[in-house]
Coordinates of C-alpha atoms and ligand atoms in Angstrom, one line a residue:
M1 CA 27.2 29.6 -82.6
T2 CA 23.8 30.6 -83.9
T3 CA 23.2 32.3 -87.2
T4 CA 21.8 35.8 -87.0
A5 CA 20.2 37.8 -89.8
S6 CA 23.3 39.7 -90.2
D7 CA 25.3 36.4 -90.9
R8 CA 23.1 35.7 -93.9
R9 CA 23.8 39.0 -95.4
S10 CA 25.8 38.7 -98.6
K11 CA 28.8 41.0 -97.9
V12 CA 30.6 42.4 -95.0
A13 CA 32.0 45.9 -94.3
V14 CA 34.5 46.2 -91.4
I15 CA 34.2 49.6 -89.8
A16 CA 37.1 50.8 -87.5
G17 CA 35.6 52.9 -84.9
A18 CA 32.2 53.6 -83.3
G19 CA 32.3 57.4 -83.5
P20 CA 29.8 59.5 -85.4
A21 CA 31.4 58.5 -88.7
G22 CA 31.5 54.8 -88.1
L23 CA 28.0 54.4 -86.6
T24 CA 26.5 56.6 -89.4
A25 CA 28.1 54.4 -92.0
A26 CA 26.9 51.2 -90.2
L27 CA 23.2 52.4 -89.8
E28 CA 23.2 53.7 -93.5
L29 CA 24.4 50.4 -94.8
L30 CA 21.8 48.6 -92.8
R31 CA 19.0 50.9 -94.0
R32 CA 19.9 51.1 -97.6
S33 CA 21.7 47.6 -98.4
D34 CA 22.1 44.0 -97.4
I35 CA 25.7 44.6 -96.6
S36 CA 26.6 43.6 -93.0
P37 CA 28.4 46.1 -91.1
M38 CA 30.8 44.8 -88.2
V39 CA 32.0 47.7 -86.2
F40 CA 35.2 47.4 -84.0
E41 CA 35.7 50.1 -81.3
A42 CA 38.8 50.2 -79.2
D43 CA 37.1 52.2 -76.5
Y44 CA 34.6 50.7 -73.9
Q45 CA 31.8 52.9 -75.0
V46 CA 30.6 54.5 -78.3
G47 CA 30.6 57.9 -79.4
G48 CA 34.2 58.7 -80.3
I49 CA 35.2 62.1 -79.2
S50 CA 31.5 62.8 -79.2
K51 CA 30.8 60.3 -76.2
T52 CA 29.4 61.5 -73.0
I53 CA 31.3 60.5 -69.7
N54 CA 29.3 59.7 -66.8
Y55 CA 31.2 60.5 -63.6
R56 CA 29.2 59.8 -60.3
G57 CA 25.9 60.8 -62.1
N58 CA 27.3 63.9 -63.6
R59 CA 27.8 63.9 -67.3
M60 CA 30.7 65.3 -69.2
D61 CA 30.8 66.4 -72.8
L62 CA 34.4 66.3 -74.0
G63 CA 34.4 69.9 -75.7
G64 CA 30.8 70.8 -75.6
H65 CA 29.2 69.6 -78.7
R66 CA 26.8 71.7 -80.6
F67 CA 24.3 69.9 -82.7
F68 CA 23.9 72.1 -85.9
S69 CA 24.6 71.5 -89.5
K70 CA 24.1 73.4 -92.7
S71 CA 23.1 70.0 -94.2
D72 CA 19.3 69.3 -94.1
W73 CA 20.0 65.6 -94.3
V74 CA 22.2 65.7 -91.1
M75 CA 19.6 67.9 -89.2
R76 CA 16.7 65.4 -90.1
W77 CA 18.8 62.3 -89.5
W78 CA 19.6 63.7 -85.9
Q79 CA 15.8 64.3 -85.3
D80 CA 14.8 61.0 -86.5
I81 CA 17.0 59.6 -83.8
L82 CA 16.1 61.9 -80.9
P83 CA 13.3 64.2 -81.5
V84 CA 13.2 67.8 -80.1
A85 CA 11.6 67.7 -76.7
E86 CA 8.0 69.0 -76.2
G87 CA 8.0 72.6 -74.6
Q88 CA 11.3 73.6 -76.6
T89 CA 9.2 74.5 -79.5
S90 CA 7.5 77.8 -80.5
P91 CA 3.7 78.2 -79.8
E92 CA 3.7 80.5 -82.8
G93 CA 4.3 78.0 -85.3
P94 CA 7.5 75.9 -86.7
L95 CA 10.6 76.9 -84.5
R96 CA 13.5 78.0 -86.7
I97 CA 17.0 77.6 -85.3
H98 CA 19.8 79.9 -86.3
Y99 CA 23.6 79.1 -86.1
Q100 CA 26.7 80.5 -87.7
G101 CA 24.7 82.3 -90.4
Q102 CA 22.5 79.2 -91.3
S103 CA 19.0 78.4 -90.2
H104 CA 16.7 75.4 -90.1
S105 CA 13.1 74.9 -89.4
L106 CA 12.7 72.0 -86.9
T107 CA 10.8 69.3 -88.7
P108 CA 7.1 69.4 -87.7
A109 CA 7.0 65.6 -87.1
A110 CA 9.7 66.0 -84.5
L111 CA 7.9 68.6 -82.5
G112 CA 5.5 68.1 -79.6
V113 CA 6.8 64.6 -78.6
P114 CA 5.6 63.6 -75.3
S115 CA 8.1 64.1 -72.5
S116 CA 10.8 61.6 -72.7
D117 CA 14.3 61.3 -71.9
A118 CA 15.3 60.4 -75.5
V119 CA 14.9 63.9 -76.6
M120 CA 17.0 67.0 -77.8
L121 CA 16.8 70.3 -76.3
V122 CA 17.0 73.6 -78.1
R123 CA 19.8 75.7 -76.6
Q124 CA 20.6 79.4 -77.0
R125 CA 24.3 80.1 -77.3
L126 CA 25.9 82.3 -74.9
S127 CA 29.9 82.2 -74.9
R128 CA 32.2 85.1 -73.8
I129 CA 35.8 85.6 -73.8
F130 CA 37.5 86.2 -70.4
Y131 CA 40.7 88.4 -70.9
R132 CA 42.2 90.9 -68.5
R133 CA 39.9 89.6 -65.8
R134 CA 37.0 90.9 -67.7
F135 CA 34.3 89.4 -70.1
F136 CA 34.1 90.4 -73.7
D137 CA 31.4 89.5 -76.1
Y138 CA 31.9 86.6 -78.4
P139 CA 31.9 87.0 -81.4
L140 CA 33.9 90.2 -80.6
T141 CA 31.6 93.1 -80.9
L142 CA 32.5 96.6 -81.5
N143 CA 30.5 98.2 -78.9
A144 CA 31.0 100.5 -75.7
S145 CA 31.6 97.7 -73.4
T146 CA 34.4 96.4 -75.6
V147 CA 36.1 99.8 -76.0
K148 CA 35.6 100.2 -72.2
N149 CA 37.3 97.0 -71.4
L150 CA 40.2 97.6 -73.8
G151 CA 40.6 101.3 -73.1
L152 CA 40.2 103.9 -75.8
V153 CA 43.8 104.1 -76.9
E154 CA 43.9 100.5 -77.4
A155 CA 40.8 100.5 -79.3
L156 CA 42.1 103.2 -81.5
Q157 CA 45.4 101.5 -82.1
I158 CA 43.5 98.3 -83.2
G159 CA 41.4 100.4 -85.5
L160 CA 44.5 101.9 -87.0
S161 CA 46.2 98.6 -87.4
Y162 CA 43.2 97.2 -89.2
G163 CA 43.5 100.1 -91.7
Q164 CA 46.9 99.5 -92.3
A165 CA 46.2 95.8 -93.0
Q166 CA 43.7 96.8 -95.4
L167 CA 45.9 99.1 -97.3
K168 CA 48.7 96.4 -97.5
W169 CA 47.5 92.9 -97.9
R170 CA 50.0 90.2 -97.2
P171 CA 50.4 88.0 -100.3
P172 CA 50.8 85.2 -100.7
E173 CA 48.6 84.2 -97.7
A174 CA 50.5 81.1 -96.7
T175 CA 50.1 80.9 -92.9
L176 CA 47.5 81.3 -90.4
E177 CA 49.2 84.5 -89.1
D178 CA 48.9 86.1 -92.6
F179 CA 45.2 85.0 -92.6
F180 CA 44.4 86.7 -89.4
V181 CA 46.5 89.9 -90.0
N182 CA 44.9 90.5 -93.4
R183 CA 41.5 90.1 -91.9
F184 CA 41.8 91.9 -88.5
G185 CA 45.1 93.7 -88.6
S186 CA 48.2 92.8 -86.5
R187 CA 47.1 94.5 -83.4
L188 CA 43.7 92.7 -83.0
Y189 CA 45.3 89.6 -84.0
R190 CA 48.0 89.9 -81.4
T191 CA 45.5 90.9 -78.6
F192 CA 42.8 88.3 -79.3
F193 CA 43.9 85.5 -81.5
K194 CA 47.6 84.9 -81.4
D195 CA 47.9 83.6 -77.8
Y196 CA 44.7 81.5 -77.8
T197 CA 45.4 80.0 -81.2
E198 CA 48.9 79.1 -80.0
K199 CA 47.6 77.7 -76.8
V200 CA 45.3 75.5 -78.9
W201 CA 47.8 74.5 -81.4
G202 CA 51.1 74.6 -79.4
V203 CA 52.9 76.1 -82.4
P204 CA 53.2 79.5 -83.6
C205 CA 50.5 80.8 -86.0
S206 CA 53.2 81.4 -88.4
E207 CA 53.7 77.7 -88.8
I208 CA 50.0 76.7 -89.2
S209 CA 48.6 76.6 -92.8
A210 CA 46.2 79.3 -93.9
E211 CA 43.9 76.6 -94.9
W212 CA 42.8 76.2 -91.2
G213 CA 41.6 79.6 -91.3
A214 CA 39.9 79.3 -94.7
Q215 CA 38.1 76.3 -93.5
R216 CA 36.9 77.5 -90.2
I217 CA 36.7 81.2 -90.2
K218 CA 34.1 83.3 -92.2
G219 CA 35.4 86.2 -94.2
L220 CA 34.5 89.2 -92.4
S221 CA 34.3 92.9 -92.7
V222 CA 35.7 95.0 -89.7
A223 CA 34.9 97.9 -92.0
K224 CA 31.2 97.1 -91.7
A225 CA 31.5 96.8 -88.0
V226 CA 33.2 100.0 -87.7
G227 CA 30.7 101.6 -89.9
H228 CA 27.9 100.2 -87.9
A229 CA 29.3 101.4 -84.6
L230 CA 29.8 105.0 -86.0
T231 CA 26.3 105.3 -87.4
S232 CA 24.4 103.6 -84.7
P233 CA 23.6 106.9 -82.9
F234 CA 21.6 108.0 -86.0
R235 CA 19.8 104.7 -86.6
S236 CA 17.1 104.9 -83.7
S237 CA 14.1 104.5 -85.9
A238 CA 15.6 101.4 -87.4
D239 CA 16.3 100.0 -84.0
A240 CA 12.9 98.3 -83.2
L241 CA 13.2 96.6 -86.6
Q242 CA 16.7 95.6 -85.9
K243 CA 16.0 94.3 -82.4
R244 CA 13.2 92.0 -83.8
T245 CA 15.7 90.7 -86.5
E246 CA 18.2 90.1 -83.8
T247 CA 15.8 88.2 -81.6
S248 CA 15.0 86.0 -84.4
L249 CA 18.5 85.5 -85.2
I250 CA 19.7 84.5 -81.8
E251 CA 22.1 81.5 -82.1
R252 CA 20.5 78.2 -81.2
F253 CA 21.5 74.7 -81.5
L254 CA 20.1 71.2 -80.7
Y255 CA 21.6 69.3 -77.8
P256 CA 20.8 65.8 -76.6
K257 CA 19.2 66.0 -73.0
F258 CA 22.1 63.7 -71.7
G259 CA 24.8 65.0 -73.8
P260 CA 26.1 64.1 -77.2
G261 CA 26.9 60.4 -76.3
Q262 CA 23.2 59.8 -75.9
M263 CA 22.8 60.4 -79.6
W264 CA 25.4 57.7 -80.5
E265 CA 24.1 55.3 -77.8
E266 CA 20.7 55.5 -79.3
V267 CA 22.2 55.0 -82.8
S268 CA 24.0 51.9 -81.6
R269 CA 20.7 50.6 -80.5
R270 CA 19.1 51.0 -83.9
I271 CA 22.1 49.3 -85.5
A272 CA 21.6 46.4 -83.0
Q273 CA 17.9 46.3 -83.6
R274 CA 18.6 45.9 -87.4
G275 CA 21.3 43.1 -86.8
G276 CA 24.4 45.2 -87.0
R277 CA 27.1 44.5 -84.6
I278 CA 29.4 46.7 -82.6
H279 CA 32.3 45.1 -80.6
L280 CA 33.5 47.4 -77.9
R281 CA 37.1 47.1 -76.6
N282 CA 38.1 45.5 -80.0
R283 CA 41.0 47.4 -81.6
V284 CA 41.9 47.0 -85.2
V285 CA 45.6 46.3 -85.0
G286 CA 46.3 45.3 -88.5
V287 CA 45.1 45.2 -92.2
E288 CA 45.6 42.4 -94.5
R289 CA 46.1 43.5 -98.1
D290 CA 45.3 41.7 -101.4
G291 CA 46.9 43.8 -104.2
N292 CA 44.8 47.0 -104.2
K293 CA 42.1 45.7 -101.9
V294 CA 41.9 45.2 -98.2
A295 CA 41.1 41.5 -97.7
A296 CA 40.7 41.5 -94.0
A297 CA 41.3 43.4 -90.5
M298 CA 43.1 42.0 -87.5
V299 CA 41.2 42.7 -84.4
L300 CA 42.6 42.4 -80.9
D301 CA 39.9 41.7 -78.3
E302 CA 41.2 43.8 -75.4
A303 CA 39.2 41.7 -72.8
T304 CA 40.7 38.2 -73.8
G305 CA 44.0 39.3 -75.4
L306 CA 43.1 37.4 -78.6
T307 CA 43.5 38.7 -82.0
Q308 CA 41.3 37.3 -84.7
R309 CA 41.3 37.8 -88.7
V310 CA 38.0 39.2 -89.9
P311 CA 37.6 39.1 -93.8
C312 CA 35.7 41.9 -95.4
D313 CA 34.4 43.0 -98.8
Y314 CA 34.7 46.6 -97.5
F315 CA 36.8 48.3 -95.2
I316 CA 35.6 51.8 -93.6
S317 CA 38.3 53.4 -91.6
T318 CA 37.7 56.2 -89.0
M319 CA 41.0 55.5 -87.3
P320 CA 43.9 58.0 -87.5
V321 CA 45.5 58.0 -91.0
R322 CA 48.8 57.6 -89.3
D323 CA 47.9 54.3 -87.8
L324 CA 46.0 53.0 -91.0
V325 CA 49.0 53.7 -93.1
A326 CA 51.2 52.0 -90.7
F327 CA 49.0 49.0 -90.8
L328 CA 49.1 49.1 -94.8
E329 CA 52.9 48.8 -94.7
P330 CA 53.5 50.9 -97.9
A331 CA 56.5 49.8 -100.1
D332 CA 57.2 53.6 -100.5
L333 CA 59.2 54.8 -97.5
K334 CA 58.2 58.4 -98.3
I335 CA 54.5 57.4 -97.7
R336 CA 55.3 55.9 -94.3
Q337 CA 57.3 58.8 -93.3
I338 CA 54.5 61.4 -94.1
A339 CA 52.0 59.4 -92.2
E340 CA 54.3 58.9 -89.1
Q341 CA 54.8 62.8 -88.9
L342 CA 51.2 63.8 -89.3
P343 CA 50.7 66.1 -86.4
Y344 CA 48.0 65.9 -83.9
R345 CA 46.9 68.0 -80.9
D346 CA 45.7 66.2 -77.8
F347 CA 43.1 67.5 -75.2
M348 CA 42.6 67.1 -71.4
T349 CA 39.3 68.0 -69.7
V350 CA 38.7 68.2 -65.9
G351 CA 35.2 67.8 -64.8
L352 CA 35.0 70.1 -61.6
L353 CA 32.0 70.1 -59.4
L354 CA 31.5 73.0 -57.1
R355 CA 29.0 74.5 -54.5
R356 CA 29.4 78.0 -56.0
M357 CA 31.6 80.3 -58.1
R358 CA 32.8 83.8 -57.3
A359 CA 30.0 86.2 -58.1
T360 CA 32.4 88.3 -60.5
A361 CA 32.2 85.3 -62.8
A362 CA 28.6 86.3 -63.7
S363 CA 29.3 90.1 -64.1
Q364 CA 27.8 91.9 -67.0
H365 CA 24.8 89.4 -67.1
A366 CA 22.2 88.6 -64.5
Q367 CA 23.8 86.7 -61.8
L368 CA 22.5 83.4 -60.7
G369 CA 22.2 82.7 -56.8
N370 CA 25.5 80.6 -56.8
G371 CA 27.6 82.9 -59.0
M372 CA 27.3 80.6 -62.0
P373 CA 27.9 82.5 -65.1
P374 CA 25.0 82.2 -67.8
D375 CA 27.4 81.2 -70.5
N376 CA 27.6 77.6 -72.3
W377 CA 31.4 78.1 -72.6
I378 CA 34.0 80.8 -71.8
Y379 CA 37.1 81.3 -73.8
I380 CA 40.1 81.9 -71.4
Q381 CA 42.4 84.3 -73.0
E382 CA 44.5 85.1 -69.9
P383 CA 48.2 84.7 -70.6
D384 CA 49.0 83.7 -66.9
V385 CA 47.1 80.5 -67.0
R386 CA 47.2 77.4 -69.5
I387 CA 43.4 76.4 -69.3
G388 CA 41.9 77.3 -72.8
R389 CA 38.2 77.1 -72.4
L390 CA 35.7 76.5 -69.6
Q391 CA 32.4 74.8 -70.1
I392 CA 29.5 75.3 -67.9
F393 CA 27.6 72.0 -68.2
N394 CA 24.6 73.1 -66.3
N395 CA 23.9 75.6 -69.3
W396 CA 24.1 72.8 -71.8
S397 CA 21.5 70.7 -70.2
P398 CA 20.5 70.7 -66.6
A399 CA 20.1 66.8 -67.0
L400 CA 24.0 66.6 -67.2
V401 CA 24.2 67.5 -63.5
A402 CA 23.2 65.1 -60.7
D403 CA 22.3 68.0 -58.0
P404 CA 20.9 71.0 -59.4
G405 CA 22.3 72.9 -56.5
T406 CA 25.8 72.4 -57.8
I407 CA 28.0 73.6 -60.7
W408 CA 29.4 71.1 -63.1
L409 CA 32.3 72.7 -65.0
G410 CA 34.6 71.4 -67.7
L411 CA 38.1 72.8 -67.6
E412 CA 39.7 72.3 -71.1
Y413 CA 43.5 72.0 -71.9
F414 CA 45.0 71.7 -75.2
C415 CA 48.4 69.6 -75.0
S416 CA 50.6 67.1 -76.5
A417 CA 50.6 63.6 -75.5
G418 CA 53.8 63.2 -73.3
D419 CA 54.1 66.8 -72.4
D420 CA 54.3 68.2 -68.9
L421 CA 50.4 68.6 -68.6
W422 CA 49.7 65.3 -70.1
A423 CA 52.3 63.6 -67.8
M424 CA 50.9 65.0 -64.7
D425 CA 49.3 62.5 -62.1
N426 CA 45.5 62.8 -62.3
A427 CA 45.0 64.1 -58.7
R428 CA 47.6 66.7 -59.3
F429 CA 46.2 67.8 -62.4
I430 CA 42.7 68.4 -61.0
D431 CA 44.2 70.4 -58.1
Y432 CA 46.4 72.5 -60.7
A433 CA 43.3 73.2 -63.0
A434 CA 41.2 74.3 -59.9
G435 CA 44.0 76.4 -58.8
E436 CA 44.3 78.2 -62.3
L437 CA 40.3 79.0 -62.0
E438 CA 41.2 80.4 -58.6
K439 CA 44.0 82.4 -59.8
I440 CA 41.9 84.3 -62.4
G441 CA 39.1 84.9 -59.8
L442 CA 36.4 82.6 -61.1
I443 CA 36.3 80.3 -58.1
D444 CA 37.5 79.6 -54.5
R445 CA 39.1 76.2 -54.3
K446 CA 37.4 75.8 -51.0
D447 CA 34.1 75.3 -52.9
V448 CA 35.3 72.4 -55.0
I449 CA 33.4 69.2 -54.1
D450 CA 34.8 66.7 -56.5
G451 CA 36.7 66.3 -59.7
T452 CA 37.8 63.9 -62.6
L453 CA 40.1 64.1 -65.5
V454 CA 39.6 62.7 -69.1
R455 CA 42.5 62.4 -71.6
V456 CA 41.7 62.7 -75.2
P457 CA 44.5 61.7 -77.6
K458 CA 44.5 62.9 -81.1
A459 CA 41.4 65.3 -80.5
Y460 CA 42.7 67.6 -83.2
P461 CA 44.3 66.6 -86.6
A462 CA 46.6 69.4 -87.1
Y463 CA 47.3 71.4 -90.3
F464 CA 51.1 72.0 -90.1
G465 CA 54.2 69.9 -90.4
A466 CA 53.9 66.9 -92.8
Y467 CA 50.2 67.9 -93.5
N468 CA 51.3 70.0 -96.4
Q469 CA 52.2 66.6 -98.1
F470 CA 48.8 65.0 -97.3
E471 CA 47.8 64.8 -100.9
Q472 CA 50.3 62.1 -101.2
L473 CA 48.7 59.9 -98.6
R474 CA 45.5 60.5 -100.1
T475 CA 46.6 59.4 -103.5
Y476 CA 48.1 56.2 -101.9
L477 CA 45.0 55.5 -99.8
D478 CA 42.6 56.1 -102.7
R479 CA 44.4 53.3 -104.5
F480 CA 42.7 50.7 -102.4
S481 CA 39.3 50.2 -104.2
N482 CA 37.4 48.9 -101.2
L483 CA 39.0 51.1 -98.7
Y484 CA 37.0 54.3 -97.5
C485 CA 38.6 56.9 -95.0
V486 CA 35.9 58.8 -93.3
G487 CA 35.4 61.0 -90.4
R488 CA 37.9 63.3 -88.5
N489 CA 41.1 61.5 -87.9
G490 CA 40.1 58.9 -90.5
M491 CA 40.6 61.8 -93.2
H492 CA 42.9 64.1 -91.0
R493 CA 40.5 66.8 -91.5
Y494 CA 39.0 69.2 -88.9
N495 CA 35.6 67.7 -89.3
N496 CA 32.7 68.2 -86.9
Q497 CA 30.0 65.6 -86.3
D498 CA 28.0 66.5 -89.2
H499 CA 30.9 66.4 -91.6
S500 CA 31.9 63.0 -90.2
M501 CA 28.4 61.8 -90.9
L502 CA 28.3 63.2 -94.3
T503 CA 31.7 61.7 -95.2
A504 CA 30.4 58.3 -94.0
N505 CA 27.2 58.6 -96.0
S506 CA 29.2 59.4 -99.2
A507 CA 31.3 56.4 -98.7
V508 CA 28.0 54.3 -98.2
D509 CA 26.9 56.0 -101.6
S510 CA 30.0 55.1 -103.3
I511 CA 29.7 51.4 -102.2
L512 CA 26.3 51.1 -103.3
N513 CA 27.0 52.8 -106.6
G514 CA 29.6 49.8 -107.1
G515 CA 32.3 52.5 -107.7
S516 CA 35.5 53.0 -106.1
D517 CA 35.3 56.7 -106.6
K518 CA 36.1 58.6 -103.3
L519 CA 36.0 62.2 -104.6
D520 CA 32.6 63.1 -102.9
I521 CA 34.1 61.9 -99.6
W522 CA 37.3 64.2 -99.8
R523 CA 35.0 67.1 -101.3
T524 CA 33.0 67.2 -97.9
N525 CA 34.1 70.3 -95.7
A526 CA 37.0 70.9 -98.0
E527 CA 36.0 74.0 -99.8
G528 CA 35.6 76.1 -96.8
E529 CA 31.8 75.8 -96.6
Y530 CA 31.8 75.6 -92.8
H531 CA 32.8 78.5 -90.9
E532 CA 32.6 79.2 -87.1
E533 CA 31.5 82.8 -87.0
I534 CA 30.7 85.7 -89.4
I535 CA 30.3 89.2 -89.2
E536 CA 26.6 90.1 -89.0
P537 CA 26.1 93.7 -90.2
A538 CA 22.8 93.6 -88.3
K539 CA 24.8 93.0 -85.1
A540 CA 28.2 94.7 -86.1
N541 CA 30.1 91.8 -84.7
T542 CA 33.5 91.1 -85.8
A543 CA 34.3 87.3 -85.6
T544 CA 37.0 85.8 -83.5
G545 CA 38.7 83.0 -85.1
F546 CA 39.4 80.5 -82.4
A547 CA 36.1 78.7 -81.9
L548 CA 36.8 74.9 -81.6
Ligands
LIG1 C1 37.0 70.0 -78.1 C2 36.2 69.6 -79.0 C3 34.8 70.2 -79.3 C4 34.0 69.8 -80.5 N1 32.8 70.4 -80.6 C5 32.0 70.0 -81.6 C6 30.8 70.5 -81.9 O1 30.5 71.6 -81.0 N2 29.9 70.1 -82.7 C7 30.2 69.1 -83.4 O2 29.5 68.7 -84.4 N3 31.4 68.6 -83.4 C8 32.4 69.0 -82.5 N4 33.5 68.4 -82.3 C9 34.1 67.3 -83.2 C10 33.6 66.0 -82.9 O3 33.9 65.5 -81.7 C11 34.1 65.0 -84.1 O4 33.7 65.6 -85.3 C12 33.4 63.6 -84.0 O5 33.4 63.0 -82.9 C13 34.3 62.8 -85.2 O6 33.7 61.7 -85.4 P1 34.5 60.5 -86.0 O7 33.6 59.2 -85.9 O8 35.0 60.9 -87.4 O9 35.8 60.2 -85.1 P2 35.8 60.1 -83.4 O10 34.8 60.7 -82.8 O11 37.4 60.3 -83.2 O12 35.6 58.6 -83.4 C14 36.7 57.7 -84.0 C15 36.6 56.2 -83.2 O13 37.4 55.3 -83.7 C16 38.1 54.6 -82.6 N5 39.1 54.0 -83.0 C17 40.4 54.7 -83.2 N6 41.4 53.8 -83.7 C18 40.7 52.6 -83.6 C19 41.1 51.2 -83.9 N7 42.4 51.1 -84.3 N8 40.4 50.2 -83.8 C20 39.2 50.5 -83.3 N9 38.6 51.6 -83.0 C21 39.5 52.7 -83.2 C22 38.2 55.6 -81.4 O14 38.2 55.1 -80.1 C23 36.8 56.5 -81.6 O15 35.9 55.9 -80.9 C24 34.4 68.7 -81.2 C25 35.7 68.0 -81.0 C26 36.6 68.5 -79.9 C27 37.7 67.8 -79.8

């Protein structure tokens, strides 16, 4: 065996998982230290949940991954890997993009890159709610179209119930139901949030911790929205100014031309160029301890069936906390039990290729020739179907679709591994999913050309059940001085890509500082600083709380 530059490096960091967290940790170690990262990835490709699946030339994003972060560090990091494509930028000067109440100027160095495939596009967000066979704005907006869709009586009842909730706040705010009702009133909660959120998590909102809401949903003021709606007829002189403001505030995010996996494939190339190693189809199946240190990882090569012992100086884990704790074999039975009972929600997504959609699908917005709605994604609120969300991949990036004359959809289902949906045979499931879209009037099944199904286990670390004892697990894991738990399932935290990257970067900081302090890692995305939607008085929107 020949020795590479990485073999000569002094210390080894074993990294379990080549998702955004694992790959960020590997690249940062290579950039900032002489520690040699060895990444072991159970899957046959990199990217974790943020990978892109290539199905017969059509690329599927498992969930629709927006690239936007409130962290400048993350925004610059992404643009360093994949610059923003030429032609996506504003001729008037630096382009600012705005998302979820935050905005960023795109870095000048990243702009005007000659046309290349290794680029990111600037996308404008459009997503709506499909409910009662009609489209509602997302975030929910108090406007004439919403009132018309709901009916005046229902709209008034929603307003009344909101007023009641404001007069009588539910203390203590323990559950997600309390969180929603306090902020929206029980009627709006029951109309728009309850069914969808329960579809997503598979348990009643009254059993989910209020922490989920605090972490994901911005505080809002329905009162401001009502006030805005009531005074809008008298604000004509301010309208032009407001329109300009709104145009500049249109939500935009970055998106790799070939889907999120392109980012992580490119990062993998950079890691390899610097001598780092990523071993695909290599699953960490055990961890060897030496007192309060991780001494080695046991790694199963899925291709050969052989398990090897890989000694390490540092162990960075992005694998599910449940698995890691099982591998550490804690003496304390209580710790084992909490880890075993940590809840997850699984996810299935059907890629469906179509000739056309029913024209009604695009109603309320300019219709495209083949009936394709203009949205990036649509929340399906209809109670008579189990589909949760619909992605229109053409609108994320035309490059995701092999034939521009076709429509490439992602039909998303939230489920639990082993339930009736999960257990369904692939071909049957694809047919079932297409049938649901037909039932709610969005497609005719005869227009389906092809389909595929992807199962994503543990897509969502959930905040109920044993999660309320998570602190005990954290204390236990933090005892291992050279063990760093990062990422989404690695921390059992509802992290987006940027949070996963920030936790990985914090772990690298901690390693390089020679300390075993993990506080900064756990602090990321823990104080509710990341929120899906806000009320924007200029737009008089109310937030819907189920963006995922
Ligand atoms: C439906 C959906 C929509 C989303 N939308 C967005 C969005 O718009 N924007 C955004 O930024 N984020 C979004 N996310 C979140 C994003 O997907 C995650 O934050 C990100 O992928 C987490 O990165 P990670 O590296 O922490 O974990 P993962 O992506 O889960 O990667 C972990 C990796 O570890 C591997 N692994 C697990 N166990 C082992 C083992 N024992 N040995 C070796 N390897 C192992 C897994 O195979 C996986 O590749 C979305 C997620 C979902 C489910």
